[in-house]
CSV table of C-alpha atoms in Angstrom, one decimal:
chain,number,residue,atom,x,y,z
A,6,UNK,CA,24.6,226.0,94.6
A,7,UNK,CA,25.8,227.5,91.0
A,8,UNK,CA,23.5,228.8,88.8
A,9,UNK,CA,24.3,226.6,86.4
A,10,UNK,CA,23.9,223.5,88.9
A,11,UNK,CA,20.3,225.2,89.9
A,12,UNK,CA,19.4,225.2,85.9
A,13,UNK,CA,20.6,221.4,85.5
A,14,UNK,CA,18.5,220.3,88.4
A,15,UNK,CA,15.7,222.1,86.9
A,16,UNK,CA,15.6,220.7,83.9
A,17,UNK,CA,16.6,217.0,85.3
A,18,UNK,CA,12.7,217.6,87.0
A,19,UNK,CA,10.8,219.1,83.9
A,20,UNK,CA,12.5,217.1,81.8
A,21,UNK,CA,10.4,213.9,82.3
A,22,UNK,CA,7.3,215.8,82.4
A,23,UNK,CA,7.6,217.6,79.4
A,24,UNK,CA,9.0,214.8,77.3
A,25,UNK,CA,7.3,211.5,78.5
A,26,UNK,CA,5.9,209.8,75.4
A,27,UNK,CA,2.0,208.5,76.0
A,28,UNK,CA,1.6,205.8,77.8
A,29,UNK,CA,-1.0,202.5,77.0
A,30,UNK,CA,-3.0,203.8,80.3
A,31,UNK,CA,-2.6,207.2,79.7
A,32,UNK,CA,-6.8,209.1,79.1
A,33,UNK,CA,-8.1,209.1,75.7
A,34,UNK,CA,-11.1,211.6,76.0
A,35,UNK,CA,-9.9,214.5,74.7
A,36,UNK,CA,-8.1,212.6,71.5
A,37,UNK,CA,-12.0,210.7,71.1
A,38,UNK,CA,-13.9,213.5,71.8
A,39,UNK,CA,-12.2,215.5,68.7
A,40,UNK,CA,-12.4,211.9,66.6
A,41,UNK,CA,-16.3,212.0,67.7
A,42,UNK,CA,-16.7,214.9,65.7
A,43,UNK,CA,-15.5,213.6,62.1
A,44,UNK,CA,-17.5,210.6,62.5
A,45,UNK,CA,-21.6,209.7,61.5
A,46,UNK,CA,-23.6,207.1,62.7
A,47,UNK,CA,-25.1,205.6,59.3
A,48,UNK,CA,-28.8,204.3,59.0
A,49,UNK,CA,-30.2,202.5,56.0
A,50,UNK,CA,-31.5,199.2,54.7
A,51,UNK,CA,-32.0,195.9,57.4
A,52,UNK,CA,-33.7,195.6,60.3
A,53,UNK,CA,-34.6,192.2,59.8
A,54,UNK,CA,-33.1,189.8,61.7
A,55,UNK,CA,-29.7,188.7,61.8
A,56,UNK,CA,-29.4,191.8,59.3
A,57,UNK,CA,-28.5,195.4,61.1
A,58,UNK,CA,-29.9,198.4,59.7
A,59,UNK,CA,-27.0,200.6,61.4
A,60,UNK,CA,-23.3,200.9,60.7
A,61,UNK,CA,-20.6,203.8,61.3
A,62,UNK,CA,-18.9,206.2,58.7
A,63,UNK,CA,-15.5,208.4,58.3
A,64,UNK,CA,-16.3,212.5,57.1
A,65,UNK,CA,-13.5,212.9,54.9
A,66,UNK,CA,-14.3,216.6,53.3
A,67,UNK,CA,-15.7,219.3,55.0
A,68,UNK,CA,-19.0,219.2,52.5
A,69,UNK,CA,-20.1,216.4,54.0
A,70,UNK,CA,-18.1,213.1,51.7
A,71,UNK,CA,-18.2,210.2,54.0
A,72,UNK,CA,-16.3,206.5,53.7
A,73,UNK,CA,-17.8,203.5,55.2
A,74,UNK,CA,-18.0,200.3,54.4
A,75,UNK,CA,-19.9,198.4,52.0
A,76,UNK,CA,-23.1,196.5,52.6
A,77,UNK,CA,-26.4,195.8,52.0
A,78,UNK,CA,-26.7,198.9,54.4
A,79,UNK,CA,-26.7,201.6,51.3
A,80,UNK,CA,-29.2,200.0,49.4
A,81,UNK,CA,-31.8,202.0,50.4
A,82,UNK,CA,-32.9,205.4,49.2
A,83,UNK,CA,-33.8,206.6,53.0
A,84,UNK,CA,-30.1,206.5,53.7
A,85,UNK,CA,-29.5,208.7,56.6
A,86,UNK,CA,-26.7,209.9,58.8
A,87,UNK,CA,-26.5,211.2,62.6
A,88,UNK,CA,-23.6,213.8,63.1
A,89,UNK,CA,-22.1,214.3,66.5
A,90,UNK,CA,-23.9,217.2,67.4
A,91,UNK,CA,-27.2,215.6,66.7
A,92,UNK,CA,-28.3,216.4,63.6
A,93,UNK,CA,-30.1,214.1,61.5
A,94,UNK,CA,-29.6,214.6,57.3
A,95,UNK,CA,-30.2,212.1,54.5
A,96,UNK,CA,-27.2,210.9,52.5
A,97,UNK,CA,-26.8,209.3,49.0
A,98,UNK,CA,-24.4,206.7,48.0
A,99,UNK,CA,-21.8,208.1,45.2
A,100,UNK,CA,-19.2,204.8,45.0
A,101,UNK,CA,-19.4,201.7,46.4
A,102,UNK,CA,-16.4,199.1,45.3
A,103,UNK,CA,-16.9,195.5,47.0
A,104,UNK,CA,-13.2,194.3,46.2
A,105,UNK,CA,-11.9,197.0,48.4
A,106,UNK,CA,-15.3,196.4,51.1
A,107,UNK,CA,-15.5,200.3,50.6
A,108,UNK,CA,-17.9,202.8,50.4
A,109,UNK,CA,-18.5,206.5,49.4
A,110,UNK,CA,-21.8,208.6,50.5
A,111,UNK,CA,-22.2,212.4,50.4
A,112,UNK,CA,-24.8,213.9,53.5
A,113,UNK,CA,-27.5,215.9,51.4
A,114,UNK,CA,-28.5,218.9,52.4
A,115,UNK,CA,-32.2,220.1,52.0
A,116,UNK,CA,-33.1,221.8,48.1
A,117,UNK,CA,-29.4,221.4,46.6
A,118,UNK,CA,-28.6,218.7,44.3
A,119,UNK,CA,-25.9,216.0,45.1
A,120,UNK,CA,-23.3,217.5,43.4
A,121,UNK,CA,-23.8,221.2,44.6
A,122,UNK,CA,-21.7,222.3,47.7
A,123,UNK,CA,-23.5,221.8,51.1
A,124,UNK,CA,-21.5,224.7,53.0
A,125,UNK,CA,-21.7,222.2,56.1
A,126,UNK,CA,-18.0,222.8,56.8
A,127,UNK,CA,-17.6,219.7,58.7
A,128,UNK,CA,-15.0,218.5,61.0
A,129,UNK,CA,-12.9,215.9,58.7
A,130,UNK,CA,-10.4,213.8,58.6
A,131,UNK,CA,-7.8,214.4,55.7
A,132,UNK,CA,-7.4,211.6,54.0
A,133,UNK,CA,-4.7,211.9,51.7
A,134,UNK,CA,-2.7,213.0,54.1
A,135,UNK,CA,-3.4,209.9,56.5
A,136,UNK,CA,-2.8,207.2,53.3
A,137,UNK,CA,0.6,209.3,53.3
A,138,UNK,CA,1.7,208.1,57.1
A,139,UNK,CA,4.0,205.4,57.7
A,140,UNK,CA,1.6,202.2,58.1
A,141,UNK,CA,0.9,201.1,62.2
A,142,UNK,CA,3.6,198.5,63.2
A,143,UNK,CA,2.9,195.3,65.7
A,144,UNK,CA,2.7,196.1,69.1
A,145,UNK,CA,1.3,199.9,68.0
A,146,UNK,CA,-1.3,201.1,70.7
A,147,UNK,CA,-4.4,201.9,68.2
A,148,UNK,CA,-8.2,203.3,69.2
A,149,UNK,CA,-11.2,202.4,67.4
A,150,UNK,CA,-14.2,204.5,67.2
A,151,UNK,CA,-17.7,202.9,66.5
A,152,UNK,CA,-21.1,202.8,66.7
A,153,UNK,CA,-20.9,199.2,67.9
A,154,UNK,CA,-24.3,198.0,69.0
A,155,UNK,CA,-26.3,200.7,68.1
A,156,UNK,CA,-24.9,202.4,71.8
A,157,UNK,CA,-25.0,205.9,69.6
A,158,UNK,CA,-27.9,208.1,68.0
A,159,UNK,CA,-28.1,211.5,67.5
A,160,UNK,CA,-25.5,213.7,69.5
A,161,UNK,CA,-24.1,210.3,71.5
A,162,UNK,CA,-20.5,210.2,71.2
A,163,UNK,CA,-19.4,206.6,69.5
A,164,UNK,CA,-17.9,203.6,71.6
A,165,UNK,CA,-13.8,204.0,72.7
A,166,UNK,CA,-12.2,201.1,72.2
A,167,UNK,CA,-8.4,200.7,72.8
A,168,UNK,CA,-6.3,197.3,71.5
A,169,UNK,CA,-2.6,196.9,69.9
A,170,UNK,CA,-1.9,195.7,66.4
A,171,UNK,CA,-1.0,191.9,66.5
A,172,UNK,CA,-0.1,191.8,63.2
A,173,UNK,CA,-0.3,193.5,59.7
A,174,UNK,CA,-1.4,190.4,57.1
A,175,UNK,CA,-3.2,189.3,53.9
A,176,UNK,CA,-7.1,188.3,54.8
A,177,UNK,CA,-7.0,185.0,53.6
A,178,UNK,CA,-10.3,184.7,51.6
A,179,UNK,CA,-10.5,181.1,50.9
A,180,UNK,CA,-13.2,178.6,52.0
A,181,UNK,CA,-13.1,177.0,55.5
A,182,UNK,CA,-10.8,180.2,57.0
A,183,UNK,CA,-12.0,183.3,56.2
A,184,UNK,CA,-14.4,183.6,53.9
A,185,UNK,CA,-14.9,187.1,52.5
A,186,UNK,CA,-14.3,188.9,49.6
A,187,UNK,CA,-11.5,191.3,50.1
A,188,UNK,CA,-8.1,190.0,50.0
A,189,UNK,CA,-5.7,192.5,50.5
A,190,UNK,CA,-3.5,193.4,53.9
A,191,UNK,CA,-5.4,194.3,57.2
A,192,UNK,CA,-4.3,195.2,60.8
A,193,UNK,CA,-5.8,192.2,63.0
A,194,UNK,CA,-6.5,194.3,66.4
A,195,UNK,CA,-6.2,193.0,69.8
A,196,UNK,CA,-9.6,194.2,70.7
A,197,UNK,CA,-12.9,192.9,70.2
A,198,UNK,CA,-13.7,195.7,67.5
A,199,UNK,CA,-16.0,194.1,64.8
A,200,UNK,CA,-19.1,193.9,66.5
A,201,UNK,CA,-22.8,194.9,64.4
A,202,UNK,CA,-22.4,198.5,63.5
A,203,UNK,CA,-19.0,199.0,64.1
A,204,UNK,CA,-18.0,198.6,60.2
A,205,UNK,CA,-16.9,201.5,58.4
A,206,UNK,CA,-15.6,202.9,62.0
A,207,UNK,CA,-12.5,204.3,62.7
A,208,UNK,CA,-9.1,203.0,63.4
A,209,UNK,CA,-7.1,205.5,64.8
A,210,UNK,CA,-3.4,205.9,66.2
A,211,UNK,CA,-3.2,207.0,69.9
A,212,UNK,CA,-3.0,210.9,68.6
A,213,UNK,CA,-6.1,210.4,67.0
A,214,UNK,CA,-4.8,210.1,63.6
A,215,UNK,CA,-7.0,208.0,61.2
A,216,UNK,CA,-4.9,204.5,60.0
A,217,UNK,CA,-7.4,202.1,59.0
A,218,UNK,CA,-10.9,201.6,58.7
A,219,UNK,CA,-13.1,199.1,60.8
A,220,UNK,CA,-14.2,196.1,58.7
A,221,UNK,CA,-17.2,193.7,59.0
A,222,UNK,CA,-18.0,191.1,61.7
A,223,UNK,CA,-16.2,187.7,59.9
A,224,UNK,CA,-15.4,184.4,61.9
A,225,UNK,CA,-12.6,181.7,60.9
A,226,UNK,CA,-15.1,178.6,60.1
A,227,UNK,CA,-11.9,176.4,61.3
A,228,UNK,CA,-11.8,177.7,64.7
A,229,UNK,CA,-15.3,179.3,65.3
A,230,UNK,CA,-13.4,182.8,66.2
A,231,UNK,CA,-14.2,185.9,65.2
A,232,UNK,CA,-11.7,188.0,63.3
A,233,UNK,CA,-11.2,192.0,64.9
A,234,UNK,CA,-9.5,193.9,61.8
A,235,UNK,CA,-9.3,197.1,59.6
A,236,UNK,CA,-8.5,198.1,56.3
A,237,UNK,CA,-5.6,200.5,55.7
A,238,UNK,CA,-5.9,203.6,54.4
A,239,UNK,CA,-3.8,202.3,51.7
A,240,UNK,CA,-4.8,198.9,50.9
A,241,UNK,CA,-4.9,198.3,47.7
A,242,UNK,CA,-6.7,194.8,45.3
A,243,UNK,CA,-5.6,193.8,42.2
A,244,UNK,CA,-9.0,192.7,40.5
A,245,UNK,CA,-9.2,190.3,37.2
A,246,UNK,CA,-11.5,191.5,34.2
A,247,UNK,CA,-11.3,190.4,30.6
A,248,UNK,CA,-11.3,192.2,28.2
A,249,UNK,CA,-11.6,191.8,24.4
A,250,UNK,CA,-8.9,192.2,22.0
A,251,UNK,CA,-7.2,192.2,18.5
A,252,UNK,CA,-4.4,189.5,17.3
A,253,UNK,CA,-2.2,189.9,14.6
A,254,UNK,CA,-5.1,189.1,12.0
A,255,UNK,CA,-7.4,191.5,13.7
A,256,UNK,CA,-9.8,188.8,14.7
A,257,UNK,CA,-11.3,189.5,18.6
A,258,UNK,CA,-10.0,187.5,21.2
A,259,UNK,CA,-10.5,187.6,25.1
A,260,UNK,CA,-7.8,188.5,27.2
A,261,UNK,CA,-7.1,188.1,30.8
A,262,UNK,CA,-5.9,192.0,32.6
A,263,UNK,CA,-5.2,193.0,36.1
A,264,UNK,CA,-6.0,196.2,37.4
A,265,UNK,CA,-4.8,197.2,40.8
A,266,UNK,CA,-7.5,199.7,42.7
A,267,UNK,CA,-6.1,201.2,45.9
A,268,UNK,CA,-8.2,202.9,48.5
A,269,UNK,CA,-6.8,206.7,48.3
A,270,UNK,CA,-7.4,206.6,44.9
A,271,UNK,CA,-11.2,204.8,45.2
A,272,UNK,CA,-11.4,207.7,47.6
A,273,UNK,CA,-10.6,210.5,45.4
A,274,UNK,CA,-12.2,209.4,42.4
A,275,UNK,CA,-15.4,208.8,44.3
A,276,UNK,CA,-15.8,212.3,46.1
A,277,UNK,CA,-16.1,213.5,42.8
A,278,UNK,CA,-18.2,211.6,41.8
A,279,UNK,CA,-15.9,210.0,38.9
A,280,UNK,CA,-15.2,206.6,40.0
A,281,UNK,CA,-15.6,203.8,37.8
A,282,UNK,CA,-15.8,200.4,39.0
A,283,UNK,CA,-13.3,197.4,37.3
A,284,UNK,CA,-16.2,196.1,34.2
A,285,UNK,CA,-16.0,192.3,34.8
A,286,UNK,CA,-17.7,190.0,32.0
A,287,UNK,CA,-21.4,190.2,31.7
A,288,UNK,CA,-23.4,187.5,29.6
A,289,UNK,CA,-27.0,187.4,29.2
A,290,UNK,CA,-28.1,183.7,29.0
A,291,UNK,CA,-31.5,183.2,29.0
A,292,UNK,CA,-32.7,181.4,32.1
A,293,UNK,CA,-29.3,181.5,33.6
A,294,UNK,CA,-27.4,178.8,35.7
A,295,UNK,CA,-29.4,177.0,38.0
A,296,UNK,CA,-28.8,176.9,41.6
A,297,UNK,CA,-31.6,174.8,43.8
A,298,UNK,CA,-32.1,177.0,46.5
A,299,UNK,CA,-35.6,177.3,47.8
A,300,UNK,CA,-36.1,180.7,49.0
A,301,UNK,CA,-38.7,181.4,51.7
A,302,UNK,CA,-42.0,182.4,50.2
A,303,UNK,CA,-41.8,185.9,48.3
A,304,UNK,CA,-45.3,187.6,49.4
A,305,UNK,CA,-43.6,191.1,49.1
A,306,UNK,CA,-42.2,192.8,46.8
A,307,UNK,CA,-38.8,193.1,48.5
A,308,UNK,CA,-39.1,189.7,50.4
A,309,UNK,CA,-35.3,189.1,51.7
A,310,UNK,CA,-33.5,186.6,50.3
A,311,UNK,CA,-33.9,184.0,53.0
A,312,UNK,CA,-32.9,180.2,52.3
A,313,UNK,CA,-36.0,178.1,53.5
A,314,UNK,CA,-34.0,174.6,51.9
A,315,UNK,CA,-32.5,173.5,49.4
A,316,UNK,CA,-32.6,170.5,46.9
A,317,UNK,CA,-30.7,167.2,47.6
A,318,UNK,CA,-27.6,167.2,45.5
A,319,UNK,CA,-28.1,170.2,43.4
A,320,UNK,CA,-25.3,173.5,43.2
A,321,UNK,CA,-26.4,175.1,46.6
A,322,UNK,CA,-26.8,171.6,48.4
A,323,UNK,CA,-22.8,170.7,47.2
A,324,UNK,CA,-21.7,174.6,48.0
A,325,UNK,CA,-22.8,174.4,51.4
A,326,UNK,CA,-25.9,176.7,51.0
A,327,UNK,CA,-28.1,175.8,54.5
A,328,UNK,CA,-31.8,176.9,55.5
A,329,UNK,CA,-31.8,180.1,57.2
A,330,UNK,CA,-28.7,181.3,55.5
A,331,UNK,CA,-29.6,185.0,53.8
A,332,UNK,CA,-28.0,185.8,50.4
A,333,UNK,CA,-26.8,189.7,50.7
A,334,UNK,CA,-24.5,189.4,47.9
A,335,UNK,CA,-23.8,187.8,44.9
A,336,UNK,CA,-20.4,188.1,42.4
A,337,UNK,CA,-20.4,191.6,45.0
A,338,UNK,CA,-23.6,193.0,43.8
A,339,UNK,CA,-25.9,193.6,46.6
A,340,UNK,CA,-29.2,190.8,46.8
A,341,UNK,CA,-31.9,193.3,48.3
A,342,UNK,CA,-34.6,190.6,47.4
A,343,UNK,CA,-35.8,187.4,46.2
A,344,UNK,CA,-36.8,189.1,43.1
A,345,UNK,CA,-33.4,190.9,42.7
A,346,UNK,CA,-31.7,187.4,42.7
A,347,UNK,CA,-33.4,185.5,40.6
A,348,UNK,CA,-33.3,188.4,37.8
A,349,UNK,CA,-29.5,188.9,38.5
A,350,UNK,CA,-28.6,184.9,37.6
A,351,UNK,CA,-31.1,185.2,34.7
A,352,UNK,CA,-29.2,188.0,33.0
A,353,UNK,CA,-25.7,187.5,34.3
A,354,UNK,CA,-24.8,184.0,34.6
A,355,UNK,CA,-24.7,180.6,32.7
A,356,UNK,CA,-24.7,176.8,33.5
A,357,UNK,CA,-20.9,175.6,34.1
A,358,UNK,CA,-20.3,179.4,35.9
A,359,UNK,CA,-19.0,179.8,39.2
A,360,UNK,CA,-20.5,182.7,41.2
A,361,UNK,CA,-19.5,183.7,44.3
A,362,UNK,CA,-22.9,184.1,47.2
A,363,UNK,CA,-22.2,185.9,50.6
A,364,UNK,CA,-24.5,184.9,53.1
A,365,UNK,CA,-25.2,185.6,57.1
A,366,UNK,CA,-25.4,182.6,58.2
A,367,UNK,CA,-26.3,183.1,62.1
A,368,UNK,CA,-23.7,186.0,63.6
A,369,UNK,CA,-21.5,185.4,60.8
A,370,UNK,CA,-20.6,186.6,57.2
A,371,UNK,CA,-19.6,183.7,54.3
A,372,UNK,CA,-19.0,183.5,51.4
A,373,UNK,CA,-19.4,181.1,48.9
A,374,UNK,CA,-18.5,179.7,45.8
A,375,UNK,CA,-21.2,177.9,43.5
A,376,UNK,CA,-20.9,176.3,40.2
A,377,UNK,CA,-24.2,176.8,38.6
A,378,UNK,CA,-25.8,173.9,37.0
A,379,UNK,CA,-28.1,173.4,33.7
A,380,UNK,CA,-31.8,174.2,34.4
A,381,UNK,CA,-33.4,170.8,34.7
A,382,UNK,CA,-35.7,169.5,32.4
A,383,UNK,CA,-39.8,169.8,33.5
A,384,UNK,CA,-41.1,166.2,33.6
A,385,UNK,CA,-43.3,165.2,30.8
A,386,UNK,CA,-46.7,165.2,31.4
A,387,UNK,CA,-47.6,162.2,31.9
A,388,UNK,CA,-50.8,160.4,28.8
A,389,UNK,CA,-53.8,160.3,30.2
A,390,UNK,CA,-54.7,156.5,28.9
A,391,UNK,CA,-57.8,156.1,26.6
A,392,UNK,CA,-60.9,154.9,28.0
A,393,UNK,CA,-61.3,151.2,28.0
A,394,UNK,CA,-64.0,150.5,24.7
A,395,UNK,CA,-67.3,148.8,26.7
């Protein structure tokens, strides 16, 4: 045999070793277990029921910025985060934009302020790098790394899943499909990924590579199924505001603009703390609009906004509202009480407006849309008839 046959059947051997692309059943521990370490297990607000007090986040700076999704989760001031080798350090929400269902919190570290360094030097993933990847296509093999089900504390590594994108599509946020607020594109996974505590996880390509970001548990109202998604790293909304201008005789009129907020950018603004979120129209009214929803008593002072009935034919009774149902959200502004509701309508809304209410209504999010009504009139007292002369 020639040397040169002996080199050909050499590399005819080696060849598909050394070039043989990953395959679907191929091990994923050592691409996880490097993905475990740019991860947190996130613990705030809930823990009553229906309503999870645990959730998963993304490190994406080596001080300690992480991105997660946004709930009623972060309204707490306890927030805390588990890191992969166990340790346990509080954390403080720096940007939180419901359109995009995104979240910014910084890990604080013990006697330095929020905006000082933490010299952590975390393991991270780069974010601006990732939002500049070509987007996963259909049939992609994709990971998702969670804290599904609470498996995870402390040094636990997060749940493995493994699923294919089925299809890259708007979430359809109308009533009766899929009720929730953002809107923009999303990867629907073939894997049952959006359990409690997997939002705010990780969507990652097979070389561990972040792509997406694990939403919340939703179901289509239609077909009773759940929906297993993420959000891109470079989704993007385009949110309505209006805004008060000048015409041509300098008199102030309102006028309708769209801004567009993308996630890399809601990212980078909010690690530094600058991020601004879209003003939408505020106007104080008095009593505000009036709703008919009976809340469950309110002995505490942050008694959660639980739905005990509501009254025949009034706004909540024609939107749908049920007993049991838990406001979380209202117009995207987080309902951490009874008390919290009832002051935001009072500042913030007026009869005739629509507001949008997300509720958890069993193991499912909805959301939906109310016009408020006038504040009905109290009933006259009623005479009290003179005495009858003897």
């Amino acid at each position: 045999m020639t040397r040169h046959s002996t080199w050909f059947l050499a590399a005819a051997l080696v060849a598909p070793f050394a070039a043989a692309p990953a395959r679907a059943a191929d091990p994923f521990n050592e691409v996880a277990e490097r993905a475990n370490q740019k991860m947190v297990k996130v613990f705030g607000a809930g823990g009553f029921s229906r309503l999870n007090n645990y959730g998963t986040g993304i490190i994406i700076s080596p001080d300690g910025h992480v991105l997660t999704a946004a709930s009623q989760l972060l309204d707490t001031s306890e927030l805390v985060v588990h890191l992969y080798d166990g340790q346990r350090l509080k954390a403080q929400v720096l940007a939180v934009e419901p359109e995009l269902d995104a979240a910014i919190i910084k890990i604080r570290v013990e006697g330095k302020k929020i905006e000082e360094p933490t010299g952590l030097n975390l393991d991270y993933f780069d974010f601006a790098a990732a939002a500049k990847r070509p987007p996963a296509e259909t049939g992609d093999w994709v990971l998702a790394l969670t804290n599904t089900f609470e498996i995870a504390l402390r040094d636990e590594p997060l749940s493995l899943q493994r699923g294919v994108v089925m299809a890259r599509t708007k979430l359809a946020g109308r009533r009766g499909v899929f009720e929730f607020p953002y809107t923009g594109d999303v990867y629907v996974v073939d894997a049952i990924t959006n359990n409690p505590g997997a939002a705010g996880g990780a969507l990652l390509t097979r070389k561990g590579e972040l792509i997406g970001v694990v939403g919340r548990e939703i179901k289509n109202s239609l077909s009773d199924t759940w929906m297993n998604y993420a959000i891109p790293v470079t989704a993007k909304v385009d949110i309505k505001e209006i805004v008060k201008t000048k015409d041509k005789d300098g008199k102030e009129k309102d006028e309708e603009k769209v801004t567009t907020v993308t996630m890399p950018d809601f990212v980078a603004l909010g690690m530094q703390g600058k991020y601004k979120n879209v003003t939408r129209p505020k106007t104080v009214l008095g009593e505000g609009g009036y709703h008919g929803i009976i809340f469950v008593p309110n002995i505490l002072d942050r008694t959660p906004a639980y739905v005990e009935d509501v009254v025949p034919e009034s706004p909540a009774a024609k939107a749908g509202l049920r007993p049991d149902d838990l406001v979380s959200f209202v117009d995207g502004e987080p309902v951490a009480s009874i008390n919290v509701f009832h002051t935001w309508l009072k500042k913030n809304t007026r009869p005739g407006q629509v507001v949008r209410i997300e509720v958890r209504r069993g193991e499912a999010l909805q959301t939906i849309e109310m016009t408020l009504g006038a504040q009905p009139k109290a009933a006259a007292p009623t005479p009290t008839p003179a005495p009858t002369p003897k």
